PDB file of N, CA, C and O in Angstrom:
ATOM      1  N   MET A 216      34.949-124.454 -16.814  1.00 58.00           N
ATOM      2  CA  MET A 216      34.707-124.657 -15.809  1.00 58.00           C
ATOM      3  C   MET A 216      33.905-125.178 -14.058  1.00 58.00           C
ATOM      4  O   MET A 216      32.748-123.723 -14.963  1.00 58.00           O
ATOM      5  N   ASN A 217      34.128-125.228 -14.029  1.00 70.00           N
ATOM      6  CA  ASN A 217      32.154-125.942 -12.467  1.00 70.00           C
ATOM      7  C   ASN A 217      32.647-124.795 -11.726  1.00 70.00           C
ATOM      8  O   ASN A 217      33.202-124.785 -11.382  1.00 70.00           O
ATOM      9  N   LYS A 218      31.007-124.271 -11.190  1.00 74.00           N
ATOM     10  CA  LYS A 218      30.991-123.795  -9.781  1.00 74.00           C
ATOM     11  C   LYS A 218      31.074-124.464  -8.610  1.00 74.00           C
ATOM     12  O   LYS A 218      30.220-125.052  -9.426  1.00 74.00           O
ATOM     13  N   PRO A 219      32.158-123.580  -8.050  1.00 73.00           N
ATOM     14  CA  PRO A 219      32.465-124.672  -6.755  1.00 73.00           C
ATOM     15  C   PRO A 219      31.426-124.095  -5.536  1.00 73.00           C
ATOM     16  O   PRO A 219      29.550-123.700  -5.658  1.00 73.00           O
ATOM     17  N   GLN A 220      31.444-125.778  -4.948  1.00 76.00           N
ATOM     18  CA  GLN A 220      29.991-126.148  -4.444  1.00 76.00           C
ATOM     19  C   GLN A 220      30.787-125.565  -3.001  1.00 76.00           C
ATOM     20  O   GLN A 220      31.916-126.586  -2.361  1.00 76.00           O
ATOM     21  N   ILE A 221      29.445-125.420  -2.470  1.00 75.00           N
ATOM     22  CA  ILE A 221      29.928-125.704  -0.709  1.00 75.00           C
ATOM     23  C   ILE A 221      29.280-127.309  -0.539  1.00 75.00           C
ATOM     24  O   ILE A 221      28.231-126.832  -0.596  1.00 75.00           O
ATOM     25  N   GLN A 222      29.984-127.738   1.233  1.00 79.00           N
ATOM     26  CA  GLN A 222      29.312-128.688   1.457  1.00 79.00           C
ATOM     27  C   GLN A 222      29.914-128.898   2.392  1.00 79.00           C
ATOM     28  O   GLN A 222      31.243-128.117   2.662  1.00 79.00           O
ATOM     29  N   GLU A 223      29.482-129.947   3.494  1.00 80.00           N
ATOM     30  CA  GLU A 223      29.876-130.555   5.236  1.00 80.00           C
ATOM     31  C   GLU A 223      30.144-130.960   5.488  1.00 80.00           C
ATOM     32  O   GLU A 223      29.592-131.771   4.537  1.00 80.00           O
ATOM     33  N   THR A 224      30.832-130.824   6.197  1.00 84.00           N
ATOM     34  CA  THR A 224      31.523-132.836   6.510  1.00 84.00           C
ATOM     35  C   THR A 224      32.043-132.405   8.317  1.00 84.00           C
ATOM     36  O   THR A 224      32.573-130.925   8.201  1.00 84.00           O
ATOM     37  N   THR A 225      32.063-132.853   9.311  1.00 84.00           N
ATOM     38  CA  THR A 225      33.227-132.915  10.188  1.00 84.00           C
ATOM     39  C   THR A 225      33.942-134.212  10.334  1.00 84.00           C
ATOM     40  O   THR A 225      34.322-134.955  10.694  1.00 84.00           O
ATOM     41  N   ASP A 226      33.915-135.036   8.991  1.00 87.00           N
ATOM     42  CA  ASP A 226      35.022-135.850   9.041  1.00 87.00           C
ATOM     43  C   ASP A 226      36.335-134.803   8.186  1.00 87.00           C
ATOM     44  O   ASP A 226      37.025-135.552   7.404  1.00 87.00           O
ATOM     45  N   TYR A 227      37.165-134.250   8.766  1.00 85.00           N
ATOM     46  CA  TYR A 227      37.994-133.848   9.054  1.00 85.00           C
ATOM     47  C   TYR A 227      39.797-134.462   8.628  1.00 85.00           C
ATOM     48  O   TYR A 227      40.728-133.980   7.908  1.00 85.00           O
ATOM     49  N   LYS A 228      39.239-135.589   8.808  1.00 87.00           N
ATOM     50  CA  LYS A 228      40.123-137.023   7.889  1.00 87.00           C
ATOM     51  C   LYS A 228      40.777-136.884   6.417  1.00 87.00           C
ATOM     52  O   LYS A 228      42.029-137.032   6.019  1.00 87.00           O
ATOM     53  N   ILE A 229      39.738-136.418   5.684  1.00 88.00           N
ATOM     54  CA  ILE A 229      40.316-136.284   4.477  1.00 88.00           C
ATOM     55  C   ILE A 229      40.329-135.464   4.247  1.00 88.00           C
ATOM     56  O   ILE A 229      41.147-134.698   2.724  1.00 88.00           O
ATOM     57  N   PHE A 230      41.130-133.855   4.418  1.00 87.00           N
ATOM     58  CA  PHE A 230      41.711-133.562   4.054  1.00 87.00           C
ATOM     59  C   PHE A 230      43.508-133.307   3.978  1.00 87.00           C
ATOM     60  O   PHE A 230      43.658-134.191   5.018  1.00 87.00           O
ATOM     61  N   LYS A 231      43.982-132.717   3.754  1.00 86.00           N
ATOM     62  CA  LYS A 231      44.980-132.991   3.536  1.00 86.00           C
ATOM     63  C   LYS A 231      45.748-131.867   2.724  1.00 86.00           C
ATOM     64  O   LYS A 231      44.990-130.657   2.468  1.00 86.00           O
ATOM     65  N   GLY A 232      46.899-131.261   3.542  1.00 83.00           N
ATOM     66  CA  GLY A 232      48.089-130.282   3.360  1.00 83.00           C
ATOM     67  C   GLY A 232      48.359-129.818   2.211  1.00 83.00           C
ATOM     68  O   GLY A 232      48.624-130.813   0.899  1.00 83.00           O
ATOM     69  N   VAL A 233      48.481-128.639   1.778  1.00 82.00           N
ATOM     70  CA  VAL A 233      49.515-128.214   0.585  1.00 82.00           C
ATOM     71  C   VAL A 233      50.873-128.032   1.139  1.00 82.00           C
ATOM     72  O   VAL A 233      50.991-126.638   2.163  1.00 82.00           O
ATOM     73  N   VAL A 234      52.242-128.278  -0.029  1.00 83.00           N
ATOM     74  CA  VAL A 234      53.030-127.908   1.070  1.00 83.00           C
ATOM     75  C   VAL A 234      53.402-126.221   0.105  1.00 83.00           C
ATOM     76  O   VAL A 234      53.098-125.711  -0.916  1.00 83.00           O
ATOM     77  N   GLY A 235      53.679-125.759   0.891  1.00 85.00           N
ATOM     78  CA  GLY A 235      53.938-124.024   1.069  1.00 85.00           C
ATOM     79  C   GLY A 235      52.665-123.310   1.792  1.00 85.00           C
ATOM     80  O   GLY A 235      53.054-122.558   1.325  1.00 85.00           O
ATOM     81  N   ASN A 236      51.480-124.031   2.432  1.00 81.00           N
ATOM     82  CA  ASN A 236      50.891-123.360   3.368  1.00 81.00           C
ATOM     83  C   ASN A 236      51.929-122.913   4.123  1.00 81.00           C
ATOM     84  O   ASN A 236      52.818-123.564   4.855  1.00 81.00           O
ATOM     85  N   ARG A 237      51.276-121.666   4.521  1.00 84.00           N
ATOM     86  CA  ARG A 237      52.033-121.815   6.178  1.00 84.00           C
ATOM     87  C   ARG A 237      51.973-122.662   7.152  1.00 84.00           C
ATOM     88  O   ARG A 237      50.856-123.695   7.475  1.00 84.00           O
ATOM     89  N   VAL A 238      53.203-122.325   8.278  1.00 87.00           N
ATOM     90  CA  VAL A 238      52.945-123.453   9.110  1.00 87.00           C
ATOM     91  C   VAL A 238      52.301-122.999  10.484  1.00 87.00           C
ATOM     92  O   VAL A 238      52.044-122.233  10.937  1.00 87.00           O
ATOM     93  N   ILE A 239      51.343-124.366  11.035  1.00 88.00           N
ATOM     94  CA  ILE A 239      50.379-123.825  11.976  1.00 88.00           C
ATOM     95  C   ILE A 239      50.842-123.721  13.083  1.00 88.00           C
ATOM     96  O   ILE A 239      51.986-124.154  13.220  1.00 88.00           O
ATOM     97  N   ASN A 240      50.176-122.333  13.413  1.00 89.00           N
ATOM     98  CA  ASN A 240      51.275-121.145  14.414  1.00 89.00           C
ATOM     99  C   ASN A 240      49.642-121.346  15.703  1.00 89.00           C
ATOM    100  O   ASN A 240      48.230-120.639  15.718  1.00 89.00           O
ATOM    101  N   SER A 241      50.507-121.984  16.680  1.00 91.00           N
ATOM    102  CA  SER A 241      49.528-122.179  17.346  1.00 91.00           C
ATOM    103  C   SER A 241      48.170-120.054  18.532  1.00 91.00           C
ATOM    104  O   SER A 241      47.350-121.070  18.924  1.00 91.00           O
ATOM    105  N   THR A 242      49.010-119.704  18.460  1.00 93.00           N
ATOM    106  CA  THR A 242      48.925-118.589  18.599  1.00 93.00           C
ATOM    107  C   THR A 242      47.396-118.100  17.899  1.00 93.00           C
ATOM    108  O   THR A 242      46.162-117.814  18.533  1.00 93.00           O
ATOM    109  N   ASN A 243      47.169-118.365  16.287  1.00 88.00           N
ATOM    110  CA  ASN A 243      46.437-118.573  15.513  1.00 88.00           C
ATOM    111  C   ASN A 243      45.704-119.010  15.398  1.00 88.00           C
ATOM    112  O   ASN A 243      43.876-118.547  15.783  1.00 88.00           O
ATOM    113  N   VAL A 244      45.927-120.199  16.113  1.00 87.00           N
ATOM    114  CA  VAL A 244      44.706-121.326  16.159  1.00 87.00           C
ATOM    115  C   VAL A 244      43.992-120.751  17.485  1.00 87.00           C
ATOM    116  O   VAL A 244      42.736-120.376  17.580  1.00 87.00           O
ATOM    117  N   ALA A 245      44.645-120.373  18.618  1.00 89.00           N
ATOM    118  CA  ALA A 245      44.291-119.535  19.423  1.00 89.00           C
ATOM    119  C   ALA A 245      43.083-118.907  18.961  1.00 89.00           C
ATOM    120  O   ALA A 245      41.909-118.191  19.799  1.00 89.00           O
ATOM    121  N   ASN A 246      43.879-118.058  19.076  1.00 86.00           N
ATOM    122  CA  ASN A 246      42.566-116.318  18.185  1.00 86.00           C
ATOM    123  C   ASN A 246      41.838-117.226  17.451  1.00 86.00           C
ATOM    124  O   ASN A 246      40.512-116.279  17.588  1.00 86.00           O
ATOM    125  N   ILE A 247      41.721-117.160  16.917  1.00 83.00           N
ATOM    126  CA  ILE A 247      40.860-118.597  15.271  1.00 83.00           C
ATOM    127  C   ILE A 247      39.543-119.231  16.375  1.00 83.00           C
ATOM    128  O   ILE A 247      38.176-119.336  16.515  1.00 83.00           O
ATOM    129  N   THR A 248      39.903-119.983  17.472  1.00 83.00           N
ATOM    130  CA  THR A 248      39.374-120.631  18.932  1.00 83.00           C
ATOM    131  C   THR A 248      37.985-119.632  19.300  1.00 83.00           C
ATOM    132  O   THR A 248      37.195-119.548  18.514  1.00 83.00           O
ATOM    133  N   LYS A 249      38.174-118.564  19.323  1.00 83.00           N
ATOM    134  CA  LYS A 249      37.787-117.715  20.224  1.00 83.00           C
ATOM    135  C   LYS A 249      36.561-116.610  19.411  1.00 83.00           C
ATOM    136  O   LYS A 249      35.731-116.684  18.849  1.00 83.00           O
ATOM    137  N   SER A 250      37.381-116.654  18.287  1.00 78.00           N
ATOM    138  CA  SER A 250      36.319-115.711  16.386  1.00 78.00           C
ATOM    139  C   SER A 250      35.242-116.789  16.675  1.00 78.00           C
ATOM    140  O   SER A 250      33.915-116.114  16.383  1.00 78.00           O
ATOM    141  N   ILE A 251      35.607-117.905  17.093  1.00 76.00           N
ATOM    142  CA  ILE A 251      34.282-119.339  15.671  1.00 76.00           C
ATOM    143  C   ILE A 251      33.949-118.820  17.031  1.00 76.00           C
ATOM    144  O   ILE A 251      32.104-119.133  16.876  1.00 76.00           O
ATOM    145  N   ALA A 252      34.373-119.237  18.314  1.00 73.00           N
ATOM    146  CA  ALA A 252      32.988-119.299  19.806  1.00 73.00           C
ATOM    147  C   ALA A 252      32.654-117.770  19.634  1.00 73.00           C
ATOM    148  O   ALA A 252      31.459-117.841  19.767  1.00 73.00           O
ATOM    149  N   LYS A 253      32.378-117.016  19.313  1.00 72.00           N
ATOM    150  CA  LYS A 253      31.763-115.988  19.762  1.00 72.00           C
ATOM    151  C   LYS A 253      31.188-115.496  17.890  1.00 72.00           C
ATOM    152  O   LYS A 253      30.122-114.355  18.363  1.00 72.00           O
ATOM    153  N   GLU A 254      31.489-115.293  17.247  1.00 69.00           N
ATOM    154  CA  GLU A 254      31.522-114.924  15.875  1.00 69.00           C
ATOM    155  C   GLU A 254      31.183-116.121  14.055  1.00 69.00           C
ATOM    156  O   GLU A 254      30.753-115.655  13.224  1.00 69.00           O
ATOM    157  N   ASN A 255      30.632-117.401  14.854  1.00 67.00           N
ATOM    158  CA  ASN A 255      30.425-118.108  14.023  1.00 67.00           C
ATOM    159  C   ASN A 255      31.618-118.078  12.963  1.00 67.00           C
ATOM    160  O   ASN A 255      31.003-117.911  11.945  1.00 67.00           O
ATOM    161  N   LEU A 256      33.106-118.046  12.551  1.00 65.00           N
ATOM    162  CA  LEU A 256      34.107-117.913  11.896  1.00 65.00           C
ATOM    163  C   LEU A 256      33.411-118.711  10.673  1.00 65.00           C
ATOM    164  O   LEU A 256      33.941-117.992   9.880  1.00 65.00           O
ATOM    165  N   LEU A 257      33.659-119.980  11.166  1.00 69.00           N
ATOM    166  CA  LEU A 257      33.381-120.656  10.343  1.00 69.00           C
ATOM    167  C   LEU A 257      32.109-121.009   9.032  1.00 69.00           C
ATOM    168  O   LEU A 257      32.868-121.459   8.416  1.00 69.00           O
ATOM    169  N   ALA A 258      31.752-120.380   9.280  1.00 71.00           N
ATOM    170  CA  ALA A 258      29.977-120.502   9.101  1.00 71.00           C
ATOM    171  C   ALA A 258      30.243-119.232   8.220  1.00 71.00           C
ATOM    172  O   ALA A 258      29.925-118.762   6.378  1.00 71.00           O
ATOM    173  N   GLN A 259      30.978-118.269   8.245  1.00 74.00           N
ATOM    174  CA  GLN A 259      31.140-116.733   7.794  1.00 74.00           C
ATOM    175  C   GLN A 259      32.310-117.472   7.061  1.00 74.00           C
ATOM    176  O   GLN A 259      32.512-116.477   5.491  1.00 74.00           O
ATOM    177  N   ASN A 260      33.455-117.871   6.928  1.00 78.00           N
ATOM    178  CA  ASN A 260      34.722-118.334   6.030  1.00 78.00           C
ATOM    179  C   ASN A 260      35.093-119.846   6.226  1.00 78.00           C
ATOM    180  O   ASN A 260      35.687-119.572   6.754  1.00 78.00           O
ATOM    181  N   PRO A 261      34.809-120.811   4.387  1.00 83.00           N
ATOM    182  CA  PRO A 261      34.500-121.560   4.667  1.00 83.00           C
ATOM    183  C   PRO A 261      35.577-122.129   4.502  1.00 83.00           C
ATOM    184  O   PRO A 261      36.562-121.434   4.324  1.00 83.00           O
ATOM    185  N   ILE A 262      36.700-123.396   4.580  1.00 87.00           N
ATOM    186  CA  ILE A 262      37.282-124.021   4.317  1.00 87.00           C
ATOM    187  C   ILE A 262      37.732-124.228   2.587  1.00 87.00           C
ATOM    188  O   ILE A 262      37.085-124.604   2.929  1.00 87.00           O
ATOM    189  N   LEU A 263      38.566-123.372   2.269  1.00 88.00           N
ATOM    190  CA  LEU A 263      38.775-123.990   0.960  1.00 88.00           C
ATOM    191  C   LEU A 263      40.039-124.760   0.249  1.00 88.00           C
ATOM    192  O   LEU A 263      40.585-124.959   0.966  1.00 88.00           O
ATOM    193  N   VAL A 264      38.687-125.766  -0.908  1.00 89.00           N
ATOM    194  CA  VAL A 264      39.860-127.383  -0.919  1.00 89.00           C
ATOM    195  C   VAL A 264      39.374-127.600  -2.050  1.00 89.00           C
ATOM    196  O   VAL A 264      38.821-126.800  -2.801  1.00 89.00           O
ATOM    197  N   GLU A 265      40.740-128.099  -2.799  1.00 88.00           N
ATOM    198  CA  GLU A 265      40.534-128.390  -4.613  1.00 88.00           C
ATOM    199  C   GLU A 265      40.332-129.993  -4.007  1.00 88.00           C
ATOM    200  O   GLU A 265      40.218-130.834  -3.265  1.00 88.00           O
ATOM    201  N   GLU A 266      38.725-129.731  -4.833  1.00 84.00           N
ATOM    202  CA  GLU A 266      37.655-130.434  -5.254  1.00 84.00           C
ATOM    203  C   GLU A 266      38.202-132.292  -5.003  1.00 84.00           C
ATOM    204  O   GLU A 266      38.018-133.038  -4.420  1.00 84.00           O
ATOM    205  N   GLU A 267      39.769-132.090  -6.232  1.00 86.00           N
ATOM    206  CA  GLU A 267      39.458-133.600  -6.841  1.00 86.00           C
ATOM    207  C   GLU A 267      40.776-134.287  -5.497  1.00 86.00           C
ATOM    208  O   GLU A 267      40.113-135.469  -5.643  1.00 86.00           O
ATOM    209  N   THR A 268      41.596-133.525  -5.333  1.00 90.00           N
ATOM    210  CA  THR A 268      42.616-134.007  -4.045  1.00 90.00           C
ATOM    211  C   THR A 268      42.031-134.210  -2.060  1.00 90.00           C
ATOM    212  O   THR A 268      42.502-134.284  -1.737  1.00 90.00           O
ATOM    213  N   MET A 269      41.520-133.274  -2.077  1.00 89.00           N
ATOM    214  CA  MET A 269      40.525-132.103  -0.743  1.00 89.00           C
ATOM    215  C   MET A 269      42.089-131.372   0.085  1.00 89.00           C
ATOM    216  O   MET A 269      42.491-132.047   0.635  1.00 89.00           O
ATOM    217  N   ARG A 270      43.063-131.105  -0.596  1.00 90.00           N
ATOM    218  CA  ARG A 270      44.117-130.446  -0.467  1.00 90.00           C
ATOM    219  C   ARG A 270      43.478-129.047  -0.289  1.00 90.00           C
ATOM    220  O   ARG A 270      42.626-128.295  -0.568  1.00 90.00           O
ATOM    221  N   VAL A 271      43.550-128.349   1.230  1.00 91.00           N
ATOM    222  CA  VAL A 271      43.481-127.793   1.755  1.00 91.00           C
ATOM    223  C   VAL A 271      44.525-126.034   1.516  1.00 91.00           C
ATOM    224  O   VAL A 271      45.263-125.787   1.354  1.00 91.00           O
ATOM    225  N   LEU A 272      43.290-125.179  -0.072  1.00 90.00           N
ATOM    226  CA  LEU A 272      43.758-124.069  -0.253  1.00 90.00           C
ATOM    227  C   LEU A 272      43.884-123.035   0.244  1.00 90.00           C
ATOM    228  O   LEU A 272      44.861-121.894   0.502  1.00 90.00           O
ATOM    229  N   ASP A 273      42.929-122.889   1.479  1.00 89.00           N
ATOM    230  CA  ASP A 273      42.833-121.537   2.536  1.00 89.00           C
ATOM    231  C   ASP A 273      42.168-122.115   3.733  1.00 89.00           C
ATOM    232  O   ASP A 273      40.894-122.260   3.745  1.00 89.00           O
ATOM    233  N   GLY A 274      43.051-122.085   4.813  1.00 87.00           N
ATOM    234  CA  GLY A 274      42.153-122.356   6.275  1.00 87.00           C
ATOM    235  C   GLY A 274      42.626-123.008   6.953  1.00 87.00           C
ATOM    236  O   GLY A 274      42.034-123.797   7.628  1.00 87.00           O
ATOM    237  N   GLN A 275      44.226-123.488   6.609  1.00 88.00           N
ATOM    238  CA  GLN A 275      44.603-124.881   7.528  1.00 88.00           C
ATOM    239  C   GLN A 275      44.184-124.074   9.279  1.00 88.00           C
ATOM    240  O   GLN A 275      43.821-125.957   9.529  1.00 88.00           O
ATOM    241  N   HIS A 276      44.154-123.171  10.058  1.00 87.00           N
ATOM    242  CA  HIS A 276      44.277-122.955  10.269  1.00 87.00           C
ATOM    243  C   HIS A 276      42.700-123.216  11.421  1.00 87.00           C
ATOM    244  O   HIS A 276      42.031-123.665  12.580  1.00 87.00           O
ATOM    245  N   ARG A 277      41.451-122.870  10.472  1.00 86.00           N
ATOM    246  CA  ARG A 277      40.494-123.294  10.623  1.00 86.00           C
ATOM    247  C   ARG A 277      40.450-124.799  10.850  1.00 86.00           C
ATOM    248  O   ARG A 277      39.463-124.858  11.540  1.00 86.00           O
ATOM    249  N   LEU A 278      40.810-125.223   9.839  1.00 88.00           N
ATOM    250  CA  LEU A 278      40.426-126.769  10.056  1.00 88.00           C
ATOM    251  C   LEU A 278      40.953-127.019  10.972  1.00 88.00           C
ATOM    252  O   LEU A 278      40.141-127.587  11.985  1.00 88.00           O
ATOM    253  N   GLU A 279      41.907-126.892  11.624  1.00 86.00           N
ATOM    254  CA  GLU A 279      43.076-127.235  13.221  1.00 86.00           C
ATOM    255  C   GLU A 279      41.769-127.101  14.813  1.00 86.00           C
ATOM    256  O   GLU A 279      41.474-127.636  14.885  1.00 86.00           O
ATOM    257  N   VAL A 280      41.470-126.115  14.698  1.00 85.00           N
ATOM    258  CA  VAL A 280      41.024-125.335  15.753  1.00 85.00           C
ATOM    259  C   VAL A 280      39.154-126.153  14.800  1.00 85.00           C
ATOM    260  O   VAL A 280      38.324-127.343  16.372  1.00 85.00           O
ATOM    261  N   ALA A 281      38.519-126.077  14.054  1.00 84.00           N
ATOM    262  CA  ALA A 281      37.294-126.791  14.111  1.00 84.00           C
ATOM    263  C   ALA A 281      37.686-128.971  14.066  1.00 84.00           C
ATOM    264  O   ALA A 281      37.121-129.620  15.070  1.00 84.00           O
ATOM    265  N   LYS A 282      39.154-129.386  13.957  1.00 84.00           N
ATOM    266  CA  LYS A 282      39.379-130.496  14.386  1.00 84.00           C
ATOM    267  C   LYS A 282      38.843-130.489  16.003  1.00 84.00           C
ATOM    268  O   LYS A 282      38.643-131.634  16.923  1.00 84.00           O
ATOM    269  N   ALA A 283      39.748-130.221  15.948  1.00 83.00           N
ATOM    270  CA  ALA A 283      39.908-129.394  18.359  1.00 83.00           C
ATOM    271  C   ALA A 283      38.887-129.515  18.921  1.00 83.00           C
ATOM    272  O   ALA A 283      38.906-129.853  20.060  1.00 83.00           O
ATOM    273  N   ASN A 284      37.877-129.463  18.449  1.00 76.00           N
ATOM    274  CA  ASN A 284      36.704-129.156  18.853  1.00 76.00           C
ATOM    275  C   ASN A 284      35.031-129.752  18.046  1.00 76.00           C
ATOM    276  O   ASN A 284      33.956-129.528  18.450  1.00 76.00           O
ATOM    277  N   LYS A 285      35.087-130.874  17.692  1.00 70.00           N
ATOM    278  CA  LYS A 285      34.708-131.901  17.114  1.00 70.00           C
ATOM    279  C   LYS A 285      34.022-132.598  18.682  1.00 70.00           C
ATOM    280  O   LYS A 285      34.492-132.932  19.298  1.00 70.00           O
TER     281      LYS A 285
END
């Protein structure tokens, strides 16, 4: 098994959703937006994706915040 890699991008259109992920909740997005501005939440909690498909496994709300603040 390969060791997970940390990579950065602002090309958010490459990411895909996963069937079964939570529905995007606007209240969660608003709260995360505040946390990111205050505590740099994205740097502390990266968005986890499946490398081959770029499907978001964890962080769909953080991804929405990143898209909105690009």
